[in-house]
XYZ file of C-alpha atoms in Angstrom:
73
model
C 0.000 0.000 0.000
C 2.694 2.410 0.969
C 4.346 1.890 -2.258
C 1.174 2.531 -4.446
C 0.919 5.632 -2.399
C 4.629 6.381 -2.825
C 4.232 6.022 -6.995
C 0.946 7.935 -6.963
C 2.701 11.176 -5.054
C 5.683 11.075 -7.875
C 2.975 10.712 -10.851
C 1.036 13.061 -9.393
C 3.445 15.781 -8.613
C 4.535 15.241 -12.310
C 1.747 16.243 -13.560
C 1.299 19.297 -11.301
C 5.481 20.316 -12.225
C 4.174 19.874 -16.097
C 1.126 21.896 -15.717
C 2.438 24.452 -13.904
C 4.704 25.544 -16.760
C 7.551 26.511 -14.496
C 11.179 25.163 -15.069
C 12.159 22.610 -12.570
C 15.196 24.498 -11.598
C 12.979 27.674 -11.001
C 10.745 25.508 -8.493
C 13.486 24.056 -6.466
C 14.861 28.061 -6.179
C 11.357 28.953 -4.955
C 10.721 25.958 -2.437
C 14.080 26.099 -1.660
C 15.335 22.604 -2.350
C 18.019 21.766 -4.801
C 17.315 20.417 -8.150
C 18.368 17.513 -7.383
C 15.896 16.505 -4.785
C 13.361 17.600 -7.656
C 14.700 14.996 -9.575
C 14.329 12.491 -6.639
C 11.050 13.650 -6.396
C 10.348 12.753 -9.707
C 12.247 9.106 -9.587
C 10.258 8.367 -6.724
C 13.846 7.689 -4.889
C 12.660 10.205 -2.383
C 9.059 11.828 -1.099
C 9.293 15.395 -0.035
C 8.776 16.342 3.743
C 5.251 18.150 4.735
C 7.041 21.136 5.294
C 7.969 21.116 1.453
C 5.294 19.676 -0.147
C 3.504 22.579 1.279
C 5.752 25.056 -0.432
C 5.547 22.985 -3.401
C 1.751 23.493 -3.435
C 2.039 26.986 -2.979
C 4.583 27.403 -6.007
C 2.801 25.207 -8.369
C -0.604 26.710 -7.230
C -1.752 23.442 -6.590
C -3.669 21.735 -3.456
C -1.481 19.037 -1.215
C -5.173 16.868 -2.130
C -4.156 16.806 -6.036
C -0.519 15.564 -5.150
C -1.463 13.176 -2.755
C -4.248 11.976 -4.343
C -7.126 12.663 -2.350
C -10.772 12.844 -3.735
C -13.379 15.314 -2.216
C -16.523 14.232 -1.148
């Protein structure tokens, strides 16, 4: 189960990094990250903290609910 979840956060925040139209090296200077741990991100070798998914939501105008996957009632 963890490991679905795991693969859904990386496809997910794929999608939202795509959408969002902004360079990858431009997000991790906003959130504060290196690109690097984008790229982990991506791989699904690593799962950002809270702390900077939040940030990531906020630069990519996106809800933590789309990234993680959950569906509104």
């Amino acid at each position: 189960m963890e490991q679905n979840l795991d693969l859904m956060i990386t496809e997910n925040l794929k999608r939202e990094i795509e959408q969002s139209g902004i360079t990858k090296t431009e997000i991790a200077r906003q959130v504060g990250i290196s690109k690097s741990t984008i790229s982990q991100y991506l791989s699904g070798r690593a799962q950002p903290t809270l702390a900077t998914l939040s940030k990531l939501c906020k630069v990519l105008d996106c809800s933590a609910d789309d990234i993680l996957g959950v569906e509104r009632k």
